Coordinates of C-alpha atoms (C1' of nucleotides) in Angstrom, one line a residue:
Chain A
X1 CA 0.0 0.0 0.0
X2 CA 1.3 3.3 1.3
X3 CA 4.8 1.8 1.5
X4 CA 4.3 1.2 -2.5
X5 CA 4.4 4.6 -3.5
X6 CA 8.2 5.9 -2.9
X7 CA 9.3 9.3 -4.0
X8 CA 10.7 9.5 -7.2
X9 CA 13.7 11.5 -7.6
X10 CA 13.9 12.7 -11.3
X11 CA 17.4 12.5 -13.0
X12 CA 20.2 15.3 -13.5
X13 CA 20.7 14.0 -9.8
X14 CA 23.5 12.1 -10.4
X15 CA 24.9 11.0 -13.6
X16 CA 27.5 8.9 -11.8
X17 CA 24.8 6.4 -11.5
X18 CA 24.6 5.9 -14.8
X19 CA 28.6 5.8 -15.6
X20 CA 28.5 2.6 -13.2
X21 CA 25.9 1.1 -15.5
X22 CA 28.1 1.5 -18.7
X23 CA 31.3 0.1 -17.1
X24 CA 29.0 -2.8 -16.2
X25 CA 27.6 -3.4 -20.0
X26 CA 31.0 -3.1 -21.1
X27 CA 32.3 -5.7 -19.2
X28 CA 32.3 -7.6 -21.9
X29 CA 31.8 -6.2 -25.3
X30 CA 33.0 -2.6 -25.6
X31 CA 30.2 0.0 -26.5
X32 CA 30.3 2.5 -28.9
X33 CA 30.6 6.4 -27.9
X34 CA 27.3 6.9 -29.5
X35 CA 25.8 4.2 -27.7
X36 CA 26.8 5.4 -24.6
X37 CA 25.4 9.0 -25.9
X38 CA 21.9 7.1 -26.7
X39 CA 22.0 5.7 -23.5
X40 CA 22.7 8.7 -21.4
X41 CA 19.6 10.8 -23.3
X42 CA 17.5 7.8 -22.5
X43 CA 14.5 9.2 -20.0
X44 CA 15.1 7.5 -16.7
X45 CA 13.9 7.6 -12.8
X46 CA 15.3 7.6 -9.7
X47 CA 13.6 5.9 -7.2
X48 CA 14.5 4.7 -3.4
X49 CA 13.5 2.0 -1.3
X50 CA 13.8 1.3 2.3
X51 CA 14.4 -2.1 2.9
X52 CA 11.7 -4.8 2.8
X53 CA 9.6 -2.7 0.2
X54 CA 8.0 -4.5 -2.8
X55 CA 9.2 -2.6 -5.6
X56 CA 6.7 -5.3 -8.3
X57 CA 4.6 -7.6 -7.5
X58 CA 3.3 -10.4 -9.7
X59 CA 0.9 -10.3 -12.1
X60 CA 1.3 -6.3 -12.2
X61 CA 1.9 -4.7 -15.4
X62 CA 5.7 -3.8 -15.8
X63 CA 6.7 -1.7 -17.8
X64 CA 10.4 -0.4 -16.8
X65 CA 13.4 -1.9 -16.6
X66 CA 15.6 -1.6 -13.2
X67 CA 19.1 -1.3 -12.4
X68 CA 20.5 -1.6 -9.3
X69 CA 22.8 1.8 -8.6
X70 CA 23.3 0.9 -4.7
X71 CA 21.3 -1.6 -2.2
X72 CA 20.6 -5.1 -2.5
X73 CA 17.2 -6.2 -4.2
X74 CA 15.7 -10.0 -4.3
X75 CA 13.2 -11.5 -6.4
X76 CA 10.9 -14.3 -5.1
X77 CA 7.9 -16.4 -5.6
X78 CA 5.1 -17.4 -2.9
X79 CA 3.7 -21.1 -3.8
X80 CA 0.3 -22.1 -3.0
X81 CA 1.7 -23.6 0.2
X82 CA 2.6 -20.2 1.5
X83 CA 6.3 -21.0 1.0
X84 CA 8.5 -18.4 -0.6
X85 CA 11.5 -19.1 -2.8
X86 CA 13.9 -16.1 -3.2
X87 CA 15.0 -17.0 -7.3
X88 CA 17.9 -14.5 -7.6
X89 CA 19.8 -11.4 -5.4
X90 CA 20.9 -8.6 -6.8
X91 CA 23.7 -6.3 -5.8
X92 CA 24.9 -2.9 -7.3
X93 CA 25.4 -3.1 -10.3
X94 CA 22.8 -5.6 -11.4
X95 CA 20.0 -5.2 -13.5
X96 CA 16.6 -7.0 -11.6
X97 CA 13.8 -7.1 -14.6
X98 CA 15.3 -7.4 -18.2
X99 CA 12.3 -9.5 -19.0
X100 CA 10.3 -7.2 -18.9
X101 CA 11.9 -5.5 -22.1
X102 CA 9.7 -8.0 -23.6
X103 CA 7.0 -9.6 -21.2
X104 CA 5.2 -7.3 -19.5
X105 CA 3.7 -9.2 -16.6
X106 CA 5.7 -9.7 -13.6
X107 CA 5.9 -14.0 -13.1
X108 CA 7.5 -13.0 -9.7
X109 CA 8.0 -10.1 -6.7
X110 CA 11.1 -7.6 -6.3
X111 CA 11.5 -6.5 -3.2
X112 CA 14.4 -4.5 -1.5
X113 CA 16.7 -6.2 1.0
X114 CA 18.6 -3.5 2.2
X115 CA 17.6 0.2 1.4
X116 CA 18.5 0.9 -2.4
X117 CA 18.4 2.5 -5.1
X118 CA 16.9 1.6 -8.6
X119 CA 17.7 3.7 -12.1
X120 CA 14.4 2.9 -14.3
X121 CA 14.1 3.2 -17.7
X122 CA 10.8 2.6 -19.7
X123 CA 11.4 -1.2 -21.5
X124 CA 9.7 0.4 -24.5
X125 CA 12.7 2.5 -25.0
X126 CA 15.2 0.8 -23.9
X127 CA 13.8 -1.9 -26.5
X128 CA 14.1 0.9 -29.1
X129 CA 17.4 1.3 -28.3
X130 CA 18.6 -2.3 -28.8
X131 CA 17.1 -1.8 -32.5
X132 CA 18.9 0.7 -33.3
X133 CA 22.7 0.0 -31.3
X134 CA 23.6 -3.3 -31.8
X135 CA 26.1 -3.3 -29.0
X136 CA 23.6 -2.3 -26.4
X137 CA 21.1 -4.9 -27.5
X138 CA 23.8 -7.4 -27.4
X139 CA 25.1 -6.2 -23.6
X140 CA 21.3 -6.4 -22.4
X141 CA 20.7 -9.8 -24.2
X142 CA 24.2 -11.2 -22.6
X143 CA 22.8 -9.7 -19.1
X144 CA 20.0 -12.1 -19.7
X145 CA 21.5 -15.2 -20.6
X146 CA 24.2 -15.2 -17.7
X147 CA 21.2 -14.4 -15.3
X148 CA 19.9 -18.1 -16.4
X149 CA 23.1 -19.5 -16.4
X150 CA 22.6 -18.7 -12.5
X151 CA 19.6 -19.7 -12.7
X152 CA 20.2 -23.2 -13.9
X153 CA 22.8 -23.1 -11.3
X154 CA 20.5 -22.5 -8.4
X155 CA 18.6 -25.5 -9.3
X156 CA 20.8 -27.7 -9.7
X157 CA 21.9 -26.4 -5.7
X158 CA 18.8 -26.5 -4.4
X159 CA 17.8 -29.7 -6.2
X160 CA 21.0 -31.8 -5.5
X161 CA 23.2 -30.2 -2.6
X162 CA 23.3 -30.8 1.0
X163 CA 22.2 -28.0 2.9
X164 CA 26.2 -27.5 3.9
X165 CA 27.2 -27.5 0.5
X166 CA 23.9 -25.3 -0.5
X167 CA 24.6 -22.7 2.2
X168 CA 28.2 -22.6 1.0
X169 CA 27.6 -22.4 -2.7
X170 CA 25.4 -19.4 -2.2
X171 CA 28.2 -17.2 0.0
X172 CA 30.7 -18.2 -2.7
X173 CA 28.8 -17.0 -5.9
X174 CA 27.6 -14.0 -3.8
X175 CA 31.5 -13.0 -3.0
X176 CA 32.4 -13.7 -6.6
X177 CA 29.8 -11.8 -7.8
X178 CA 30.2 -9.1 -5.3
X179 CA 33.8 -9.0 -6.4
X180 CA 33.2 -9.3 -10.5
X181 CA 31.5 -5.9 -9.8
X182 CA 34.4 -4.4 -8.1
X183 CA 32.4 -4.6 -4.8
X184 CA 35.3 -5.5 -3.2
X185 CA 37.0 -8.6 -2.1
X186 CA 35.3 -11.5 -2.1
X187 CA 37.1 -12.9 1.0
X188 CA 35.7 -10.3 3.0
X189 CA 31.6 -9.2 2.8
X190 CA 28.9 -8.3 5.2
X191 CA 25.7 -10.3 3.5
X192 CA 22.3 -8.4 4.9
X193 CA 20.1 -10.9 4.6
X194 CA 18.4 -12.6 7.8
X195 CA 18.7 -16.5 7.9
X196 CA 14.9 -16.7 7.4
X197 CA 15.7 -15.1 4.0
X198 CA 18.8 -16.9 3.6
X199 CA 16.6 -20.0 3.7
X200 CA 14.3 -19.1 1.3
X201 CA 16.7 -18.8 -1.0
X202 CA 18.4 -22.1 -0.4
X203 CA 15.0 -24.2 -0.2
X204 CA 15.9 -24.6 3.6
X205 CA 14.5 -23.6 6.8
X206 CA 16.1 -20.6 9.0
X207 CA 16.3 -22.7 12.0
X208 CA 18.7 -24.8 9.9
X209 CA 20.3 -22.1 8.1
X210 CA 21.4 -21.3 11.7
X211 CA 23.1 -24.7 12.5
X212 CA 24.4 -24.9 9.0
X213 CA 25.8 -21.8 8.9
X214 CA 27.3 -22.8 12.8
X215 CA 28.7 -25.8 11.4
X216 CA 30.4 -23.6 8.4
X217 CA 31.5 -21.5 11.2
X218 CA 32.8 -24.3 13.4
X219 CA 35.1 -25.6 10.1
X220 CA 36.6 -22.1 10.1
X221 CA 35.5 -21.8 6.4
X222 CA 33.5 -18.8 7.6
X223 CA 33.5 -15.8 10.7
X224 CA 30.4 -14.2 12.0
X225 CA 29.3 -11.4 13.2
X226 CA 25.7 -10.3 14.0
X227 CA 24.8 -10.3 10.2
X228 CA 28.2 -10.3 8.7
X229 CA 29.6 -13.4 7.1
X230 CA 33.3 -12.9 6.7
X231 CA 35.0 -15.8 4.2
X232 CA 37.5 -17.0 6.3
X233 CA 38.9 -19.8 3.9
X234 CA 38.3 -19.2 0.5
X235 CA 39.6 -22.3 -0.8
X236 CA 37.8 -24.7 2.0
X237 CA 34.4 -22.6 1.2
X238 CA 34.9 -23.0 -2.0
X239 CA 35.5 -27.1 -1.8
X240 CA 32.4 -27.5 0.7
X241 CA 30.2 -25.3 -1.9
X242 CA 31.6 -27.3 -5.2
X243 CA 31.4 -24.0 -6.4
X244 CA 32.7 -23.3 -9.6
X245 CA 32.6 -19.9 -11.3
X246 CA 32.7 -20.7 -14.7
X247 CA 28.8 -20.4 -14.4
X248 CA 28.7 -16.8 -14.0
X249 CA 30.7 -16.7 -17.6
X250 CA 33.1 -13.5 -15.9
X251 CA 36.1 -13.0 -18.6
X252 CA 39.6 -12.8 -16.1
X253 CA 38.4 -15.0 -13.1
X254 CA 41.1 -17.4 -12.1
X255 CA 40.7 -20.4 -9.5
Chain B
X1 CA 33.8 -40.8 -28.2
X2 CA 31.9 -42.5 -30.9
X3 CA 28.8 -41.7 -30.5
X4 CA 29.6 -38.4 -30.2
X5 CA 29.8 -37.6 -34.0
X6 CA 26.4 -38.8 -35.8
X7 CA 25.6 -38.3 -39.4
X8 CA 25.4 -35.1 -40.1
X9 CA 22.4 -34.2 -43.3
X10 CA 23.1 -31.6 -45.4
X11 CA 20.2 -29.7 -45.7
X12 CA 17.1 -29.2 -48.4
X13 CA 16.2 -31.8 -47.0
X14 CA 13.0 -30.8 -45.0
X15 CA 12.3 -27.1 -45.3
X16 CA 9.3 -27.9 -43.5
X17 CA 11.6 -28.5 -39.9
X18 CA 12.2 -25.0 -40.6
X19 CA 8.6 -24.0 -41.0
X20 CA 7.7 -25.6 -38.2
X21 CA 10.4 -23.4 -36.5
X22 CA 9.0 -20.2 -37.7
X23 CA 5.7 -20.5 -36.1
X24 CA 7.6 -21.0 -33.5
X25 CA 9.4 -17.6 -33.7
X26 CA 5.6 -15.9 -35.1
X27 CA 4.3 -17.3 -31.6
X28 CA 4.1 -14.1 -30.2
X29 CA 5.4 -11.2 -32.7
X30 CA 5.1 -11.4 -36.2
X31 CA 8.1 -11.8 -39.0
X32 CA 9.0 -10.3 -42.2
X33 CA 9.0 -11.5 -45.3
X34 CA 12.3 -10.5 -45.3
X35 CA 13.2 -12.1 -41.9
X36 CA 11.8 -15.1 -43.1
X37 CA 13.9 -15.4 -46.2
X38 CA 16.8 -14.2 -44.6
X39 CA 16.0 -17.3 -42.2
X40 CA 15.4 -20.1 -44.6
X41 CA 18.8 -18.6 -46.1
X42 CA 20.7 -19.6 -43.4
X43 CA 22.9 -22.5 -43.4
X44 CA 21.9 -24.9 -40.8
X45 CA 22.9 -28.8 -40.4
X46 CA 20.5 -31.5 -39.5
X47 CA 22.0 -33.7 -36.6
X48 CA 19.9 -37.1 -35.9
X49 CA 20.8 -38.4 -32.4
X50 CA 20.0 -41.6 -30.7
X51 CA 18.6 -41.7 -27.3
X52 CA 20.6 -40.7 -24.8
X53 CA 24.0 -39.6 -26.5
X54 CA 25.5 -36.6 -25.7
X55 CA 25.1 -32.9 -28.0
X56 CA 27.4 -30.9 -26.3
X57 CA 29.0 -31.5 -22.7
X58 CA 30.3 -28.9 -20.4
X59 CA 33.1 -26.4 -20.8
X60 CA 33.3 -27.5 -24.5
X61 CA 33.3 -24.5 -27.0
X62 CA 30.3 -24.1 -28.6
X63 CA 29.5 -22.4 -31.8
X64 CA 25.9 -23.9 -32.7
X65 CA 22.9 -23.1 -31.3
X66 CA 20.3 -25.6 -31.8
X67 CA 16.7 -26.4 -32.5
X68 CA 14.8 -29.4 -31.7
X69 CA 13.1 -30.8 -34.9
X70 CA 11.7 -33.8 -33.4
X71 CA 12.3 -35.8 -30.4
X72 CA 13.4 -34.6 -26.6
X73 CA 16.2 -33.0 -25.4
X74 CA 17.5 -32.4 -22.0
X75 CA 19.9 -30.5 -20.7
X76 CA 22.0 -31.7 -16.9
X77 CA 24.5 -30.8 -14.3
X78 CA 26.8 -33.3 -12.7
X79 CA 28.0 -32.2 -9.7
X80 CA 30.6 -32.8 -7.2
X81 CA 29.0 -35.0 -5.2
X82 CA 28.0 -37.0 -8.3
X83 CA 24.5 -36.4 -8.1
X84 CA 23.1 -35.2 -11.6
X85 CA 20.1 -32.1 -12.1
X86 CA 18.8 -31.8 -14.9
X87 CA 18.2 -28.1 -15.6
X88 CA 15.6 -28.3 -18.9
X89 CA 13.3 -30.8 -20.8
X90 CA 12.9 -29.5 -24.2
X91 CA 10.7 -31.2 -27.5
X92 CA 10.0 -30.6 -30.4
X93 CA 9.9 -26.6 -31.5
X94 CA 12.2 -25.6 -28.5
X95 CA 15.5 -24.2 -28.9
X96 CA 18.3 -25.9 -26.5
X97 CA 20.9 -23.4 -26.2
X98 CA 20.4 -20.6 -27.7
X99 CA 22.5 -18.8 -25.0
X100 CA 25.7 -20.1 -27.4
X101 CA 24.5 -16.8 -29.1
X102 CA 27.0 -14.9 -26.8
X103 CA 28.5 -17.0 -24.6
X104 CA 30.9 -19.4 -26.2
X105 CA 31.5 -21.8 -23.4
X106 CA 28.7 -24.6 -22.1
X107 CA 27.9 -24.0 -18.8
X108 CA 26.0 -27.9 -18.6
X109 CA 25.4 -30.8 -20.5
X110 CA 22.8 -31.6 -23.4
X111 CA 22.0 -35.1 -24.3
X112 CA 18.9 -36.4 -25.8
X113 CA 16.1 -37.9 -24.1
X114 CA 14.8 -40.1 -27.4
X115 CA 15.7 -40.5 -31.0
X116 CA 16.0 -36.5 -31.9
X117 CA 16.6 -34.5 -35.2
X118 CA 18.3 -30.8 -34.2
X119 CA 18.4 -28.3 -36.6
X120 CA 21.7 -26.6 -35.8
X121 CA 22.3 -22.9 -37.0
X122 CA 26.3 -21.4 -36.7
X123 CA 25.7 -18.8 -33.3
X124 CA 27.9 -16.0 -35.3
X125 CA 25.3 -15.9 -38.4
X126 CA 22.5 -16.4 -36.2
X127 CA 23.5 -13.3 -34.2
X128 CA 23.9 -11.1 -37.1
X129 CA 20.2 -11.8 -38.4
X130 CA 19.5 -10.7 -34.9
X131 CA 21.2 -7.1 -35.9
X132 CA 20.4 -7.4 -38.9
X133 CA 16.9 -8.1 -38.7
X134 CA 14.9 -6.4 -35.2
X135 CA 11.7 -9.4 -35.1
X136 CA 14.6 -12.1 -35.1
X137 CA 16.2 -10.8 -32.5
X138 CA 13.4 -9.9 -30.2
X139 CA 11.5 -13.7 -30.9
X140 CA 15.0 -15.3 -30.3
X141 CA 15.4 -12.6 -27.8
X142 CA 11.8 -13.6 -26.4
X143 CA 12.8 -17.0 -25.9
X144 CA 15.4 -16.8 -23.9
X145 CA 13.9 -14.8 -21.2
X146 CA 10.4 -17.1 -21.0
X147 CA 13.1 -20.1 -21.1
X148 CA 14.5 -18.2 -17.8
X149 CA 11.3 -17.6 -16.5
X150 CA 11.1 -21.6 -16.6
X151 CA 14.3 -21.9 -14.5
X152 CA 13.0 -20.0 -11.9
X153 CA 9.7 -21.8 -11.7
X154 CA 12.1 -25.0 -11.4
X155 CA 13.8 -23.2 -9.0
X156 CA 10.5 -22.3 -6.5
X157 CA 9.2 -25.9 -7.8
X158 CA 12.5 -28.0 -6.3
X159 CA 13.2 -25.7 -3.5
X160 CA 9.5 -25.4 -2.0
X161 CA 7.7 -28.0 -3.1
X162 CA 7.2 -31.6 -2.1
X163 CA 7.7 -34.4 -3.8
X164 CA 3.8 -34.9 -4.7
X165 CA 3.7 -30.9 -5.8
X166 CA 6.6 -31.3 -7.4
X167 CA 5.8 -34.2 -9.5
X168 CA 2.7 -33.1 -10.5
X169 CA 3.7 -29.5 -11.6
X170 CA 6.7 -30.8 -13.6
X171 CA 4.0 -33.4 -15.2
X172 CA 1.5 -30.0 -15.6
X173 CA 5.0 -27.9 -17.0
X174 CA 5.2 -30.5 -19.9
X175 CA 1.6 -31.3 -20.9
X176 CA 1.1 -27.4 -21.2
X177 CA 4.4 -26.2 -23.0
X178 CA 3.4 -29.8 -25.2
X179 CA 0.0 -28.8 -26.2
X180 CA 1.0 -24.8 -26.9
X181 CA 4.0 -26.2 -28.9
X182 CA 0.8 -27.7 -31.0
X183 CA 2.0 -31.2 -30.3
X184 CA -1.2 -32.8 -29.1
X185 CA -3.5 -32.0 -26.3
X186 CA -2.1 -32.0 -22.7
X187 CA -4.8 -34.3 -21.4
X188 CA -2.9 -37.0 -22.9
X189 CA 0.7 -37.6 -23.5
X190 CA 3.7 -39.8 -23.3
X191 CA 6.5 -39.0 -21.0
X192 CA 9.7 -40.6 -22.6
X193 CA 11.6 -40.9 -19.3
X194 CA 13.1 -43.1 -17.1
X195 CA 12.3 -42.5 -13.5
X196 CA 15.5 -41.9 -12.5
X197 CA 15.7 -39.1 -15.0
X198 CA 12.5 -38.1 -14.0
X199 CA 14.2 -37.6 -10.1
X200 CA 17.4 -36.0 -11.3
X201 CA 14.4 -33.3 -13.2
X202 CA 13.0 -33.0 -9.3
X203 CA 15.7 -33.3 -7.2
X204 CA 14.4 -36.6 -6.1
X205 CA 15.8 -40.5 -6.2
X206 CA 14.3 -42.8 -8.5
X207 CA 12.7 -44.6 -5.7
X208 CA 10.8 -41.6 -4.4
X209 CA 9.7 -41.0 -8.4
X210 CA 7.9 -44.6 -8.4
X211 CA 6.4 -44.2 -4.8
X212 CA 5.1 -40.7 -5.9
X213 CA 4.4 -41.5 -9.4
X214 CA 2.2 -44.6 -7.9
X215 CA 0.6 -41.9 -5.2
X216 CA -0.8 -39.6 -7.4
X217 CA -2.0 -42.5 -9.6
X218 CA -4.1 -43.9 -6.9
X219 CA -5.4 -40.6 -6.2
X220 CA -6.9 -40.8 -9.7
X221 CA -4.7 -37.8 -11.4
X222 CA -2.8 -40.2 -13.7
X223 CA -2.6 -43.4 -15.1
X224 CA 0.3 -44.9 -16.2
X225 CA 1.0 -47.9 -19.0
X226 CA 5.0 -48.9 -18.7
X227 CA 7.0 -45.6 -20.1
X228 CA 3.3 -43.5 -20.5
X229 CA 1.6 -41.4 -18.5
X230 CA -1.5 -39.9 -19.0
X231 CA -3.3 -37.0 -17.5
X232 CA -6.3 -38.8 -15.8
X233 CA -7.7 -35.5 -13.7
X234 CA -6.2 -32.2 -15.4
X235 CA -7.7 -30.0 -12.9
X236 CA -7.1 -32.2 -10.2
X237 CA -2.9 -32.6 -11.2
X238 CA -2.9 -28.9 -11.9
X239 CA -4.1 -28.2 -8.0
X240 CA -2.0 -30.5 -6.8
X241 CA 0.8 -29.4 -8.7
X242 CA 0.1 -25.7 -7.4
X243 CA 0.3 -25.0 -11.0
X244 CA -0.4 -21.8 -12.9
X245 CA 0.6 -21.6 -16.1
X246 CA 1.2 -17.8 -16.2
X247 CA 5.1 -18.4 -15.8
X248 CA 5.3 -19.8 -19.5
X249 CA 4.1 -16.5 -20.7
X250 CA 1.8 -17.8 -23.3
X251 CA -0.3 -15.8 -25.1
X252 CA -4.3 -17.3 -24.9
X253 CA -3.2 -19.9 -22.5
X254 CA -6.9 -19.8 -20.2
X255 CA -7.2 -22.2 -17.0
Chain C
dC1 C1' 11.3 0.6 29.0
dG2 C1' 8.4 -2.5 26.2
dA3 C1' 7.7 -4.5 21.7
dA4 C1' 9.3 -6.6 17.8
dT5 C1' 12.5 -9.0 15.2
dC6 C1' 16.0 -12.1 14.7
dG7 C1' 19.2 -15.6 16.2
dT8 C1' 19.9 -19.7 19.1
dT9 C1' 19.0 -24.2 21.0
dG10 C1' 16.8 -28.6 22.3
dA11 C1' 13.4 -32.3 21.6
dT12 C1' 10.8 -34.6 18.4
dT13 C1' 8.8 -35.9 14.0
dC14 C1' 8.8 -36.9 9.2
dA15 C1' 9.6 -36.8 4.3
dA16 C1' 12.8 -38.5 1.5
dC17 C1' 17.0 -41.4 1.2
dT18 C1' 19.6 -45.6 1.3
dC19 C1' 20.1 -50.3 0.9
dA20 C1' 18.6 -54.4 -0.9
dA21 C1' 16.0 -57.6 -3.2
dC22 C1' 13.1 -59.1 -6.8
dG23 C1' 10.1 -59.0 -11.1
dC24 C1' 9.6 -58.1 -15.8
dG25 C1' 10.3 -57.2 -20.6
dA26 C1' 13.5 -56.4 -24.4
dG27 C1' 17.6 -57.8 -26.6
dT28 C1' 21.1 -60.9 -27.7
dG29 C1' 23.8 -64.6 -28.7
dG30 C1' 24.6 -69.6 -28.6
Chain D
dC1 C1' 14.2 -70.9 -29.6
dC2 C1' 15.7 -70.6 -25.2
dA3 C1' 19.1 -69.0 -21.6
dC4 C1' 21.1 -65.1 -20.3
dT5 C1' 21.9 -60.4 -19.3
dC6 C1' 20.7 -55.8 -18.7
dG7 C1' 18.0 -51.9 -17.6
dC8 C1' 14.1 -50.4 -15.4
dG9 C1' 10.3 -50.5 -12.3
dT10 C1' 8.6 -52.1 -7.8
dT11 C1' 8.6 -53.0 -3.0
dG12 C1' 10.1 -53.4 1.9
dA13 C1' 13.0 -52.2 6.0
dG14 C1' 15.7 -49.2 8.2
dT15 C1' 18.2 -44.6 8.4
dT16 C1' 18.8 -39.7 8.2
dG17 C1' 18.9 -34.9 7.0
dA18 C1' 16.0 -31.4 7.5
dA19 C1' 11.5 -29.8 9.3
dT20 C1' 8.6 -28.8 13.1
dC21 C1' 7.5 -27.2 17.5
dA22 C1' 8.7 -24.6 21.2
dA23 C1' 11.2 -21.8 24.2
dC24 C1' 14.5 -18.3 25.3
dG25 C1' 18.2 -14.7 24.5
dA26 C1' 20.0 -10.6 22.2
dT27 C1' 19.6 -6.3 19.7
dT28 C1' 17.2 -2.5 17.9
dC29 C1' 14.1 1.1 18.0
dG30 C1' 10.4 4.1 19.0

DNA sequence: CGAATCGTTGATTCAACTCAACGCGAGTGG
DNA sequence: CCACTCGCGTTGAGTTGAATCAACGATTCG
């Protein structure tokens, strides 16, 4: 309700915001100066979220496309059990909705996890713009197919890993990720998500997130603190998660 | 090894596989004459594939992307622990992997399910049609993101569900996607697995498959003859499946 | 200082797994 | 044509990883 409608900052505000989003759709193919001209005429919002908001719901009508410029952002379904399953976290630097640059009703919820902020753009121009500059189309389209690459990864963790190696697997793509964005270091992050949420996303409950993540903790692969999880062994995280970053397709990521 | 290179058909051989393919593509947004020509144009090899030999296994290179002509495809992780999940089904009028559009590494394993026939298109010329021509790009475009919007139903369905549910949405998933692909009506159908692929879909063992399989039989939602099983009670699979079809994003898809 | 939220812990239950055996039909080769 | 094997489905018995239920502690915040 109330806590729907946030107020809307319109641009000019800060065009840094926006110079983080190129760097990110060049991480892979380079852009070309008058796609990164298109790009900063295109009409966009500003919009900020305290943590915990719904920023879409399913079934609504969608029709912008949302980048992450700071905050952390998760998308989830609710099953006809009443069970929730977070499907993907987002950090800075991610974009949440791409679909909808072609499907226009939300199959899922976005909500904030942190406070954050979102650059939108209307998907019927940012459409128009993969038309007519073939290197943004191609960035946007490559956003989309590494977001199913992680998404063919997270069922294949939920569907066939242990709840230590699940719970492991999840802190090491989140580091990797968090680090592929120039986040920081991987071996050292403060994840804000409660273990309630933490078990959504793995398919388990928070009252064994807790012991799992005690048991993690007990190995000395990880450190806690309140809500921080601190990698403490990279390596031994890594072996206990079977993680493998080849998933998340990042060009320059060794071991 | 050996069985990894099958006769490979030049084509004219059946331009109808391809017409099949473009109503596919026309599903939801129309095509140009031009775009179709430009289509049909393209060099593509036909690929015949016995059941259960490989396509294309994980961290090869791979420059094809690939539709299914006839037959089923499915596409696996093998993990550390040496479990196997299989990520996607696909049949007849899906494309496998058309993520080899941009990103030149597989990410998981593609085998076929039964006898198939692919259709396979070189990624690089595929990709330029997409610049080249705007409705290529947005229906091949298009499929990629309703083929994510699949993994993160499979996501919700292994991580929330139980094994009933779960079952019975994956056996809803298929009917539904079977009978919009124009392949017969989803009250009846043949399921060309094993049940121990049918538990690596689910994240379940073979022997929970046949106890569950034999559950929602003798509740009178399927009946089963060796390898088949039929939809006995759609509405009553659907509900138990906690199945809404809205995820697959089809267009006229009521109940 | 309450109230609320979240993390922690123990006791118990249960859904799904493991292990093991057996049946059955399809192929195959003597 | 039959004996054999092999893959797959079926079934039972026992085990276990994770869920459930329930309580209590810590932190934050108005």
């Amino acid at each position: 309700m109330a806590d729907y409608e946030t107020p809307v900052l319109e641009q000019e505000q800060s065009i840094s915001l926006l110079d983080v989003m190129m760097r990110r759709l060049k991480r892979r193919f380079d852009l070309s100066s008058r796609a990164i001209d298109a790009l900063n005429d295109l009409s966009f919002k500003i919009r900020n979220f305290a943590p915990n908001q719904y920023i879409l719901r399913e079934g609504e009508m969608a029709t912008q496309c949302s980048y992450v410029a700071a905050g952390f952002v998760y998308r989830h379904k609710v099953l006809g059990n009443g069970a929730r399953q977070i499907v993907a976290i987002h950090m800075t630097g991610d974009f949440i909705d791409l679909q909808h640059i072609m499907l226009d009703r939300a199959d899922h919820n976005i909500q904030s996890l942190t406070t954050a902020t979102l650059v939108q753009f209307p998907a019927q121009q940012l459409l128009r713009l993969c038309y007519e500059f073939d290197d943004i189309g191609r960035a946007l389209w490559l956003e989309t197919l590494i977001e199913a690459a992680i998404f063919r990864e997270w069922v294949a963790n939920v569907g066939r890993r242990d709840a230590r190696a699940r719970t492991a697997h999840l802190l090491c793509e989140l580091a990797t990720r968090r680090e592929a964005a120039g986040l920081g270091p991987r071996g050292n992050y403060e994840l804000p998500m409660s273990q309630e949420q933490i078990g959504d996303a793995l398919g388990l409950t928070s009252v064994h997130v807790n012991r799992t993540l005690k048991l993690l903790e007990s190995e000395g692969l990880i450190a806690r603190t309140k809500r921080a999880v601190v990698v403490a062994d990279w390596e031994g995280l890594r072996r206990a998660g079977d993680f493998d970053a080849h998933y998340l397709h990042l060009r320059d990521m060794p071991d």
